Coordinates of C-alpha atoms in Angstrom, one line a residue:
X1 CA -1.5 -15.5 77.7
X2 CA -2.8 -15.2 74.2
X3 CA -0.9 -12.9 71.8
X4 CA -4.4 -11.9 69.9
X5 CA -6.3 -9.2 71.1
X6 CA -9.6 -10.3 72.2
X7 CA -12.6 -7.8 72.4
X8 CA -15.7 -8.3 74.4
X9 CA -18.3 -5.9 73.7
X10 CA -19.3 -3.3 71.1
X11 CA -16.8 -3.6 68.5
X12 CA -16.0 0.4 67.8
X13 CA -15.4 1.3 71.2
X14 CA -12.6 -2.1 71.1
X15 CA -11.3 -1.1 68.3
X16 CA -10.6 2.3 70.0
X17 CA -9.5 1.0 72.8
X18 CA -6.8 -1.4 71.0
X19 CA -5.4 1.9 68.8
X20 CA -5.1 3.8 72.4
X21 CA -3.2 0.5 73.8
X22 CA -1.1 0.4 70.6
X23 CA -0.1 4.1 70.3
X24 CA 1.4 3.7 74.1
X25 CA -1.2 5.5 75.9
X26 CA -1.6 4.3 79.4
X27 CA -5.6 3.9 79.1
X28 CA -5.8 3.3 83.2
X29 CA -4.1 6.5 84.0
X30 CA -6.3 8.6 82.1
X31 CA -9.2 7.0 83.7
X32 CA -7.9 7.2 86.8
X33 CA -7.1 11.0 85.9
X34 CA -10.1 12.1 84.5
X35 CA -13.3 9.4 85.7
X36 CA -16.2 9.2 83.5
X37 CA -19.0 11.0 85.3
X38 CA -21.9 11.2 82.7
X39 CA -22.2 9.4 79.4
X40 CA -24.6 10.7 77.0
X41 CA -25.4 7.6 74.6
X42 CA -25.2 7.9 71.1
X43 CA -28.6 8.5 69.4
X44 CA -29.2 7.6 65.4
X45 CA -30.9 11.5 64.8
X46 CA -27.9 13.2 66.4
X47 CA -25.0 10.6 64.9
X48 CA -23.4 11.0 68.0
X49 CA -22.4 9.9 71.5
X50 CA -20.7 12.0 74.3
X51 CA -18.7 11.6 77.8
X52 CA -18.3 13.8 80.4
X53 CA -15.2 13.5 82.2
X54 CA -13.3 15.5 85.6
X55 CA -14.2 17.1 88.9
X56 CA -16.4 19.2 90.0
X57 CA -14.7 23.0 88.9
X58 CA -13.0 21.2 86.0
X59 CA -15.1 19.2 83.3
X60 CA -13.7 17.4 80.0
X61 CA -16.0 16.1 77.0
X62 CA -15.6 14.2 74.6
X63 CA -17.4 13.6 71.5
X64 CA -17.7 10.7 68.6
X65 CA -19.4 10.1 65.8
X66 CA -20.6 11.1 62.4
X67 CA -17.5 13.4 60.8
X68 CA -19.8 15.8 59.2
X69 CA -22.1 16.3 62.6
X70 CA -18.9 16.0 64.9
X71 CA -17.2 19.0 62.9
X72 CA -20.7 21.3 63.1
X73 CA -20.2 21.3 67.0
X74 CA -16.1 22.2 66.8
X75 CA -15.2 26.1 66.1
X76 CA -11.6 25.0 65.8
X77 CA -9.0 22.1 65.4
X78 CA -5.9 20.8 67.2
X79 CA -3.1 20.7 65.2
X80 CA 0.5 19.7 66.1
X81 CA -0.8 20.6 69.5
X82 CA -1.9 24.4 69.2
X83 CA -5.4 25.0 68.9
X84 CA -6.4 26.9 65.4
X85 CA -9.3 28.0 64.2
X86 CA -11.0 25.8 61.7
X87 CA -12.9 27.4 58.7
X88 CA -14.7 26.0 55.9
X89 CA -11.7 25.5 54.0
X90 CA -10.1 23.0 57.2
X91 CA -13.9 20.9 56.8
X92 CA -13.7 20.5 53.4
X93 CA -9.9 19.2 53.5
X94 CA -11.4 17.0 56.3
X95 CA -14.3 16.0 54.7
X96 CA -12.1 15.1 51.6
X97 CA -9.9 12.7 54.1
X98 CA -13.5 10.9 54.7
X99 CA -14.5 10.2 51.7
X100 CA -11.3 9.2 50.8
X101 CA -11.0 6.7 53.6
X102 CA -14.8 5.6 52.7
X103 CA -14.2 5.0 49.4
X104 CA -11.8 2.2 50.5
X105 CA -14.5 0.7 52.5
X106 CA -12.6 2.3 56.2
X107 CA -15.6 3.1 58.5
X108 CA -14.9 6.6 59.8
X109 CA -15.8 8.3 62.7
X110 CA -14.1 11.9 64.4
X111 CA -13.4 12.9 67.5
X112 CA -13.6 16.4 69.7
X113 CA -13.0 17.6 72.9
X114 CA -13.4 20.7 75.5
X115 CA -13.8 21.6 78.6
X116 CA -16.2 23.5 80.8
X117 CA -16.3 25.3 84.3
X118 CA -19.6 24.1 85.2
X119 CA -19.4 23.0 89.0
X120 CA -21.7 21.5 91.4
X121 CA -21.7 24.8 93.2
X122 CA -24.2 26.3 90.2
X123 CA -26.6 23.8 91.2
X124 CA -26.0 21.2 87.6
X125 CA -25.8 17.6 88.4
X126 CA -24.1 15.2 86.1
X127 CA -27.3 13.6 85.5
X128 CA -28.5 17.2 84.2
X129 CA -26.0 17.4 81.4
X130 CA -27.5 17.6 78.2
X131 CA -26.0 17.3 74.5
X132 CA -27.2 21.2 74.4
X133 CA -24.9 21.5 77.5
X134 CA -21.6 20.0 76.7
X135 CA -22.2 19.1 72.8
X136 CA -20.7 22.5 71.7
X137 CA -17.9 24.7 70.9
X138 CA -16.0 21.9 70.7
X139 CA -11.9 21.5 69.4
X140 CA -12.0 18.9 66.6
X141 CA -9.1 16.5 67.4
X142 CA -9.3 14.1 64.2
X143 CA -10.5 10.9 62.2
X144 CA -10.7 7.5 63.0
X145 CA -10.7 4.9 60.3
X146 CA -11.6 1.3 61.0
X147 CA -12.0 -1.6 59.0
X148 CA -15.0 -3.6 59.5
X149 CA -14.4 -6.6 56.9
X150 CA -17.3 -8.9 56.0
X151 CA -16.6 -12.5 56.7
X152 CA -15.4 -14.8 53.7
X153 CA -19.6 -16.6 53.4
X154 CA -20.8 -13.3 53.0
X155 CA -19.6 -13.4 49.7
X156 CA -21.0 -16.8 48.2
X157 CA -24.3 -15.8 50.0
X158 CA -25.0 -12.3 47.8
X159 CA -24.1 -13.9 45.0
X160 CA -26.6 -17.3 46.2
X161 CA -29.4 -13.9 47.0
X162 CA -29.1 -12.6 43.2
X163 CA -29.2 -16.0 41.6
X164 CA -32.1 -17.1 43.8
X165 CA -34.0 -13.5 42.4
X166 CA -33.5 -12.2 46.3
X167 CA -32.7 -8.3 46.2
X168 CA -30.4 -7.5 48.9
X169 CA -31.3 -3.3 49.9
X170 CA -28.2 -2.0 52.0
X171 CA -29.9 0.4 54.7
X172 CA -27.4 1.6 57.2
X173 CA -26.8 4.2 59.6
X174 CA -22.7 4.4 58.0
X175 CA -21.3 7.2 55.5
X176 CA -22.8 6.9 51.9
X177 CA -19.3 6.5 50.8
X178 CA -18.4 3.4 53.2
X179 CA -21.4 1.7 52.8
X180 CA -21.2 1.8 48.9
X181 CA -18.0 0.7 48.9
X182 CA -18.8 -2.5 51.1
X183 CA -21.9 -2.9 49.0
X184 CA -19.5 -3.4 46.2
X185 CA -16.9 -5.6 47.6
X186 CA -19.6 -8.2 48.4
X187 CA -21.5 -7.8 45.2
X188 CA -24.8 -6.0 46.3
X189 CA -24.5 -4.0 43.7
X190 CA -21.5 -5.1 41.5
X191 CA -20.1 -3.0 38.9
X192 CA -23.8 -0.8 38.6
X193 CA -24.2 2.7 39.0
X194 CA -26.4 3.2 42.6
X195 CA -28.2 5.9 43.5
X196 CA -27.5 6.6 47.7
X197 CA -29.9 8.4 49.5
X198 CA -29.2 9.8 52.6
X199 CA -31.4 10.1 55.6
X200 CA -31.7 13.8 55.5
X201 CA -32.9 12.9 51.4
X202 CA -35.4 10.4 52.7
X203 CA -37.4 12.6 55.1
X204 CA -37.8 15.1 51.9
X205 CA -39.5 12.3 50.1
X206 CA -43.0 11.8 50.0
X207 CA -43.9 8.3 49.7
X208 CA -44.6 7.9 45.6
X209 CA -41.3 9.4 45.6
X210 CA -39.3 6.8 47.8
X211 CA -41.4 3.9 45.8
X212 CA -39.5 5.4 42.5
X213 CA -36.1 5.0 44.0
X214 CA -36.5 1.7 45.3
X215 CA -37.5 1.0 42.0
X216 CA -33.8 1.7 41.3
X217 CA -30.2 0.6 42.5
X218 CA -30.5 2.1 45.5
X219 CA -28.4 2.8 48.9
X220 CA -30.1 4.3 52.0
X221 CA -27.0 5.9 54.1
X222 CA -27.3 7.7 57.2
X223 CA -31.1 6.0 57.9
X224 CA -32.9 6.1 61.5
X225 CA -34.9 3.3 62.5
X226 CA -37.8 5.0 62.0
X227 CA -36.4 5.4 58.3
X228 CA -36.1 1.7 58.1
X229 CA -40.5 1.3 59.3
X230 CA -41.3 3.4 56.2
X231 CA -39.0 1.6 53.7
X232 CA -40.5 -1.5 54.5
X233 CA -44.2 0.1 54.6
X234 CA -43.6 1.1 51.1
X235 CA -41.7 -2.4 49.6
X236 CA -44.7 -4.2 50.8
X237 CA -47.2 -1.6 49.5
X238 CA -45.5 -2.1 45.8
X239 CA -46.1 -6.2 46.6
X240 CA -42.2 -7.6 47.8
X241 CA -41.8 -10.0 50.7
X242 CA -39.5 -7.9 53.3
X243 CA -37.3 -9.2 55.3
X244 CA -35.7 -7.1 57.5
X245 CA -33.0 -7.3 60.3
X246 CA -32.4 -5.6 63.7
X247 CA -30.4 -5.1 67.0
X248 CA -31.9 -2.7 68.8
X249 CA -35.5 -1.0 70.7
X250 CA -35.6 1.3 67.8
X251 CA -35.9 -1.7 64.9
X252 CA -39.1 -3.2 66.5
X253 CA -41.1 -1.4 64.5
X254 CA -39.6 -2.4 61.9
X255 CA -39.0 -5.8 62.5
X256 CA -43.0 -6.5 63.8
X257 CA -44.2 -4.4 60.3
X258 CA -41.9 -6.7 58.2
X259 CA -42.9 -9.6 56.8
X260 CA -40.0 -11.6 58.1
X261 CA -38.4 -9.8 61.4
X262 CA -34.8 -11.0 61.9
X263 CA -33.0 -9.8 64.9
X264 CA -29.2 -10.5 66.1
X265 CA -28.9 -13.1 68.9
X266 CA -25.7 -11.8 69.8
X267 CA -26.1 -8.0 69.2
X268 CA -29.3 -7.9 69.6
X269 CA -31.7 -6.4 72.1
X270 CA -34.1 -8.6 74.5
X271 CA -36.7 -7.1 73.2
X272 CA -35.8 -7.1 69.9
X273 CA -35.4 -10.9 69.7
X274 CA -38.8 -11.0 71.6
X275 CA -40.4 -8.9 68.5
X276 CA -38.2 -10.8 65.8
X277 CA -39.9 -13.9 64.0
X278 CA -36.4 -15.2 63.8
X279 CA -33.0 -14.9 65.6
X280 CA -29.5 -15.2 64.1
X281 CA -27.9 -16.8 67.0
X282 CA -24.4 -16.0 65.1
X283 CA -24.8 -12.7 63.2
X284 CA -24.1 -13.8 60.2
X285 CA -25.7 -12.9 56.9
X286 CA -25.1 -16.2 55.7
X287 CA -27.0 -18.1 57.7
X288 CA -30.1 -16.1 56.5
X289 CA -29.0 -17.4 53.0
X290 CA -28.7 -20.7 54.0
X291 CA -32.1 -20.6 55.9
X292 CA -33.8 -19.7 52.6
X293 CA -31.8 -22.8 51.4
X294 CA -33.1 -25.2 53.6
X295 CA -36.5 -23.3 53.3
X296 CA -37.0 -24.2 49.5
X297 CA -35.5 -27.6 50.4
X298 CA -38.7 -28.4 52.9
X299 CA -41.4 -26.6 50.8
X300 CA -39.8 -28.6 48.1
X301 CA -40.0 -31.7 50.1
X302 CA -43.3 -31.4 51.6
X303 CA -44.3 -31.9 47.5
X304 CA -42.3 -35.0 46.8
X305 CA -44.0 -36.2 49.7
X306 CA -47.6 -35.2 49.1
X307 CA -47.2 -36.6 45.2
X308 CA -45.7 -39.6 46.7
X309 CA -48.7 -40.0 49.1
X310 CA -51.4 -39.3 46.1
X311 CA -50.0 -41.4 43.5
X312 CA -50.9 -44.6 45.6
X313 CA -54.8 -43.7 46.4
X314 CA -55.6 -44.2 42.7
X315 CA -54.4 -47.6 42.6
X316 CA -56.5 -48.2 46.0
X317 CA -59.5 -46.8 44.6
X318 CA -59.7 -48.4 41.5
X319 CA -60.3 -52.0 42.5
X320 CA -63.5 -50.4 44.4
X321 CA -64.5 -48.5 41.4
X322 CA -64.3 -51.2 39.0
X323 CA -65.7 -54.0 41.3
X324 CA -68.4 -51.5 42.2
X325 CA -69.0 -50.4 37.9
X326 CA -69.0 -54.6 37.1
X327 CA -71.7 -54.9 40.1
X328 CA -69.2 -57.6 41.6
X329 CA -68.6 -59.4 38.5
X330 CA -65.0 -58.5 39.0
X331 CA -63.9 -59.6 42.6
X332 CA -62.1 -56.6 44.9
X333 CA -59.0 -56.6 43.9
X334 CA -57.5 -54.7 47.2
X335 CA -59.2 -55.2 50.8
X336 CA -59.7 -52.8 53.3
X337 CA -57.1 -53.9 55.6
X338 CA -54.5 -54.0 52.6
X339 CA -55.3 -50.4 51.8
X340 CA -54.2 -49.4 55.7
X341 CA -51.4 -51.3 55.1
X342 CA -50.4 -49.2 52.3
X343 CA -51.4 -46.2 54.3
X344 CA -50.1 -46.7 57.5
X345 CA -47.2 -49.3 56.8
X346 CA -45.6 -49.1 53.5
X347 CA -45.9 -45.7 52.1
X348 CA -45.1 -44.3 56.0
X349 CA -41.4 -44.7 55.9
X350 CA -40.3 -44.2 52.7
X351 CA -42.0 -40.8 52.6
X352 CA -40.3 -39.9 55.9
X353 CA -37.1 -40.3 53.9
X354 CA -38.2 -38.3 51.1
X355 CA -38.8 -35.9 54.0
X356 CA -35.2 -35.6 54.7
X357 CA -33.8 -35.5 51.4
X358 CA -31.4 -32.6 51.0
X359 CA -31.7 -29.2 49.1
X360 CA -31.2 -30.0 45.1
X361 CA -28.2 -28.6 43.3
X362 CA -29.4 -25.5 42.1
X363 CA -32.4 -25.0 44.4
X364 CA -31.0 -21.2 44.7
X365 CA -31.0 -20.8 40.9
X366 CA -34.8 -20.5 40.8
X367 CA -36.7 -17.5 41.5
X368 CA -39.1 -16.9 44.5
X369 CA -42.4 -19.2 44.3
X370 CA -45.5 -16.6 44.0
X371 CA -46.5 -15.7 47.0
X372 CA -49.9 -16.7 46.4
X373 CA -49.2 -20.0 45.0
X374 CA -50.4 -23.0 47.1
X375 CA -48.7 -26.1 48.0
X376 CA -51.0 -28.5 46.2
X377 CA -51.0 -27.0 42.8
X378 CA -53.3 -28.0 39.5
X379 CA -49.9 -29.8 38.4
X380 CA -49.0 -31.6 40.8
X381 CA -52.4 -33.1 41.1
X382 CA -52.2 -33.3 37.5
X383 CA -48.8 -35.5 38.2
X384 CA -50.4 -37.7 40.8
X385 CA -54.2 -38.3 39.8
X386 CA -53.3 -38.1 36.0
X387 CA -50.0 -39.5 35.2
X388 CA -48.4 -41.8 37.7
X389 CA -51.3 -43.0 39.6
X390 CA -53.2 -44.6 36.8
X391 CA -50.1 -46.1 35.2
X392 CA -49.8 -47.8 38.8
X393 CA -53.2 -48.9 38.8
X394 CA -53.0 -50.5 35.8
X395 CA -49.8 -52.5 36.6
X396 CA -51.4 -53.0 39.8
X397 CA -54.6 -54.6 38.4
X398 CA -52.3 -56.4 36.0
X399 CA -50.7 -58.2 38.4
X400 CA -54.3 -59.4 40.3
X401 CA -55.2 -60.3 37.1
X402 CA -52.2 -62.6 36.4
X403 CA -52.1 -65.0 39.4
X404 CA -55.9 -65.9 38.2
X405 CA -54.8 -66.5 34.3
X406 CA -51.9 -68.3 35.7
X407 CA -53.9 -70.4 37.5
X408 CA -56.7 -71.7 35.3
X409 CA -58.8 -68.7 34.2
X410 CA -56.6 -67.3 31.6
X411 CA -58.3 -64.2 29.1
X412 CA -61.1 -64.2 32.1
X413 CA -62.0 -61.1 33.8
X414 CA -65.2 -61.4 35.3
X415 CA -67.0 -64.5 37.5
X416 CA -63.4 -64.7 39.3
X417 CA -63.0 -66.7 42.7
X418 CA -64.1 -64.0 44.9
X419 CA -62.8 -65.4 48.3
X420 CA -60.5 -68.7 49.3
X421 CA -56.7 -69.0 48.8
X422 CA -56.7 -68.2 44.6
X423 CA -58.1 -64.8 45.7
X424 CA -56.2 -64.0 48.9
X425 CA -53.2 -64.9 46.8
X426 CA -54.4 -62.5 43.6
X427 CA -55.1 -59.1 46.3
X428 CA -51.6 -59.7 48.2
X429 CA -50.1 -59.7 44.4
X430 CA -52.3 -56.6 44.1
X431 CA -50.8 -55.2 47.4
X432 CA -47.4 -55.7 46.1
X433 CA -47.6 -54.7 42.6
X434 CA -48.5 -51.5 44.4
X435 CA -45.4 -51.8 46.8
X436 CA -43.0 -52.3 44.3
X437 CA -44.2 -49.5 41.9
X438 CA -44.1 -47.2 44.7
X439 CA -39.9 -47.9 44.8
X440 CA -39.6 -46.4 41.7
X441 CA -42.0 -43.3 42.5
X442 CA -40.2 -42.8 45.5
X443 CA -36.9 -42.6 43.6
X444 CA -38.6 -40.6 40.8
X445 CA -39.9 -38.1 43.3
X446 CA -36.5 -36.8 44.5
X447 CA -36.9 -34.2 41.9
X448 CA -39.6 -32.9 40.2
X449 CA -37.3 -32.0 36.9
X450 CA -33.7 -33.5 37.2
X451 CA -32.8 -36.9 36.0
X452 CA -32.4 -39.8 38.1
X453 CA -29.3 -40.2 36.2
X454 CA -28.4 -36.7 37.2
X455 CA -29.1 -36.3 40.8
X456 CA -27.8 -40.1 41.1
X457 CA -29.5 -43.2 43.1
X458 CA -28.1 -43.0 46.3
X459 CA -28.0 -39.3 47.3
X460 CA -30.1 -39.8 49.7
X461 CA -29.5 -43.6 52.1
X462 CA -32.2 -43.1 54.3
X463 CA -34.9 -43.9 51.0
X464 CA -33.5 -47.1 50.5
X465 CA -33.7 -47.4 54.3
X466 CA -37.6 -47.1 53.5
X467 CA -37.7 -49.1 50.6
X468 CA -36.3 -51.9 52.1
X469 CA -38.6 -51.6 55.2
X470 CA -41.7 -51.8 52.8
X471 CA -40.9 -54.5 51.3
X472 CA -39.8 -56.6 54.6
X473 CA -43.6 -55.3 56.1
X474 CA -45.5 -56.1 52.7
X475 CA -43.2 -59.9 52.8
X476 CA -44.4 -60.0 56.4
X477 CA -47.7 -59.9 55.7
X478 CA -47.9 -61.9 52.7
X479 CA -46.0 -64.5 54.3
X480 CA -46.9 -64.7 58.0
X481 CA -49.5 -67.1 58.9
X482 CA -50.6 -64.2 61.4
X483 CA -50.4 -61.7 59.3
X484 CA -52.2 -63.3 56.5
X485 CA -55.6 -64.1 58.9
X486 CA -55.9 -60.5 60.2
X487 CA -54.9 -59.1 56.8
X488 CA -56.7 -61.6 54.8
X489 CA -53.8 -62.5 52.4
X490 CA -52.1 -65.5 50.5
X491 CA -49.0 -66.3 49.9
X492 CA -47.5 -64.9 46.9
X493 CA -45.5 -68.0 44.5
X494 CA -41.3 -67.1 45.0
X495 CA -41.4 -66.5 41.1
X496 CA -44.2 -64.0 40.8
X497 CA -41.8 -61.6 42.5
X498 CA -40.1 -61.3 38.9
X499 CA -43.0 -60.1 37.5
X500 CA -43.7 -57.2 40.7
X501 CA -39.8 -56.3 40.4
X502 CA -39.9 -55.8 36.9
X503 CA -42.4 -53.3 37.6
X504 CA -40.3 -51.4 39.4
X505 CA -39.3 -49.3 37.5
X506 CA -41.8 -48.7 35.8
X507 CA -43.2 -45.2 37.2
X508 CA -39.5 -44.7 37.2
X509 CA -39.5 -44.5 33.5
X510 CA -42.4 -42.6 32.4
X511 CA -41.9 -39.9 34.6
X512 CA -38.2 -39.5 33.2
X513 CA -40.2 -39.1 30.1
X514 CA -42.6 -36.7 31.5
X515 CA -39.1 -34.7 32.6
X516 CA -37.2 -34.9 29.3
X517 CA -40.5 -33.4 27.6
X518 CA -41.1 -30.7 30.4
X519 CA -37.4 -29.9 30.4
X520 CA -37.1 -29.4 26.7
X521 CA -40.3 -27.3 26.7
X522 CA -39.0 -24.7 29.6
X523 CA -35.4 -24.5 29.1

């Protein structure tokens, strides 16, 4: 046998149970005694539940839940075992206990009991018995105090929401007090002076009201689900991305009106996590956090890639352009079946790497992208069509240009060899100039700011995974006889390669220029 306690199930009613078991009171007598015969569940507009205990001449209740609602159904108090009356001066000495205990962050509930001589004989079944039934004239018999810690991520993950510009809006069914005091100790709200509006304050607002407060610090205490719906009506109405989390039947309204609807996969309702666009299958806080991580890190991603994946079409479309603008007086520098190979073969896996690269250091340091901003942005088009693309052309044509002036038509540009081996050989060394720029734009696209020298060259294996499987494919094809007749390509002379690996860098190096200037200009 362990010597932990170990609590299936709601968490209050365990912790209640484990203070009965520890105070020495035999739990399965009293049961046995007095058997549960009607439980009336606890309901967020009444704060409350109840249980109905006994025979039929004989009936017990007891009630738990909100101090301030248990203590309006009691007309007196147990104390030291003798019943006493309890006036407004006993509620306010027991409403100063509360806030004392919620002050330290202690989640607080009371108890009350009675009894009643309602028998079967006067024609009331249990299922008949209402809170307007047993719910009154009640004996108040004390306070609870529980501590409900937050686990040790939850921390690390405010603090990740307020650097990442993510406002965090505490709305919880708890004591104003508890729930400010928790929303301090994790750093919701810090050192700031919050304003906490309870539920009863809410339903006096009128809409232009509430969008004032949340314009504020703010702390909604003592909220209903329903409560919850119109918060996040009116935080979309003034323009915020909500997301907004859930257990039960009453937060599907809330969670389908939310943008984001994020219900508990272990406290959770079916048919919450049936409404829910996403499930926490641990209950944790953190792993939200760490899903807007990992978010930013694909959307991120998805970029790199697309720039990758645009920075090579330029250098595939100018040898058509400027074979088509010399009217053929300058050969093709790339073929068809050389621009598929880029396509399909080269650029394929080294972008599937840059797929997988993890989240950047300080990807939670930014502030949410605009909502209405679109993945392919003026910029980075700007980056790709504009910057690195006709650098690569250029070295690209360079390098078609060189096997010809190394080979008898130096300073010549147009009446070239359009076909046999020269010019097979002059569009492979086209098709791997492009290659072997593309290493450094791959490298160079891990981060659209940082420094290669920053975020280091091997952060990511799986890239040079990619590189390396580009340049055995664009090898293969140069250097197959196969190869070569279905791609119409020559072999490339061993000492060329020199010439396309000192290229390599070179999209490399003006983009770390393009990042030195951007970074001095924004930071």
């Amino acid at each position: 046998e362990s010597p932990h306690w170990s609590i299936l199930g709601d968490p209050t009613e365990g912790a209640l149970k484990v203070a009965c078991l520890k105070g020495g009171l035999d739990l399965a007598g009293q049961e046995a005694l007095l058997p549960r015969i009607r439980e009336i569940p606890f309901d967020s507009r009444r704060k409350r539940m109840s249980t109905v205990h006994g025979g039929a001449e004989e009936l017990v209740i007891y009630a738990k839940g909100a101090p301030r609602e248990i203590l309006g159904l009691c007309g007196s108090q147990l104390v030291e075992g003798r019943e006493e009356p309890l006036g407004d001066g006993q509620v306010a000495v027991i409403m100063d206990a509360n806030d004392r205990f919620a002050r330290n962050g202690l989640r607080v509930i009371a108890i009350a009991g009675g009894s009643r001589t309602i028998s079967a004989a006067q024609g009331i079944a249990p299922s008949q018995y209402t809170p307007e039934t047993v719910e009154k004239d009640l004996v108040f018999l004390g306070l609870v105090a529980m501590m409900d810690p937050p686990r040790p991520e939850v921390f690390e993950a405010v603090a990740k929401c307020r650097r990442a510009g993510i406002r965090i809006l505490m709305i919880t069914g708890d004591y104003g007090l508890t729930a400010e005091s928790i929303a301090r100790r994790i750093g919701i709200i810090g050192d700031r002076h919050v304003r906490i509006v309870s539920g009863a304050e809410l339903n006096a607002m009128d809409d232009e009201s509430l969008k004032e407060v949340l314009s504020e610090d703010v702390l909604f205490a003592r909220t209903s689900p329903e409560q919850k719906l119109r918060i996040t009506a009116a935080l979309q109405e003034m323009g915020h991305v909500v997301a907004m989390t859930g257990d039960g039947v009453n937060d599907v309204p809330a969670l389908k009106r939310a943008n984001i609807g994020i219900a508990m996969g272990i406290a959770g309702t079916d048919v919450a996590r049936e409404t829910a666009d996403m499930i926490l299958t641990d209950d944790n806080f953190a792993s939200i956090v760490n899903a807007i991580e990992e978010g930013r890190a694909v959307y991120a991603n998805i970029k790199k890639f697309v720039t990758l994946i645009f920075t090579s079409n330029t250098p595939e479309a100018v040898p058509f352009i400027v074979h088509a603008l010399s009217q053929g007086s300058i050969p093709l520098a790339l073929n068809v079946m050389e621009v598929l190979c880029i396509d399909l073969g080269t650029d394929i896996v080294p972008s599937l790497a840059l797929g997988m690269e993890p989240p950047e250091v300080g990807v939670m340091d930014r502030p949410p992208r605009n909502l209405n901003e679109h993945l392919i942005t003026k910029a980075l088009l700007a980056r790709a069509f504009l910057w690195l693309g006709p650098i690569q052309a250029l070295a690209a044509m360079a390098a078609f240009f060189f096997l010809y002036w190394k080979n008898g038509y130096a300073g010549q540009f147009f009446g070239l060899p359009s076909s046999g081996p020269l010019y097979e050989s002059a569009t492979a060394m086209t098709l791997a100039a492009v290659v072997t720029t593309q290493i450094g734009n791959v490298l160079t696209q891990r981060s659209e700011l940082k420094s290669i020298l920053r975020i280091g060259l091997f952060g990511n294996r799986l890239i040079w995974i990619g590189i390396a499987f580009a340049l055995l494919f664009v090898a293969s094809i140069i250097y197959i006889p196969f190869f070569q007749r279905l791609f119409a390509t020559g072999a490339i002379p061993p000492e060329n390669w020199l010439l396309l690996f000192a290229l390599t860098p070179l999209l490399l190096i003006v983009d770390e220029v393009r990042k030195g200037l951007v970074r001095r200009r924004f930071i």
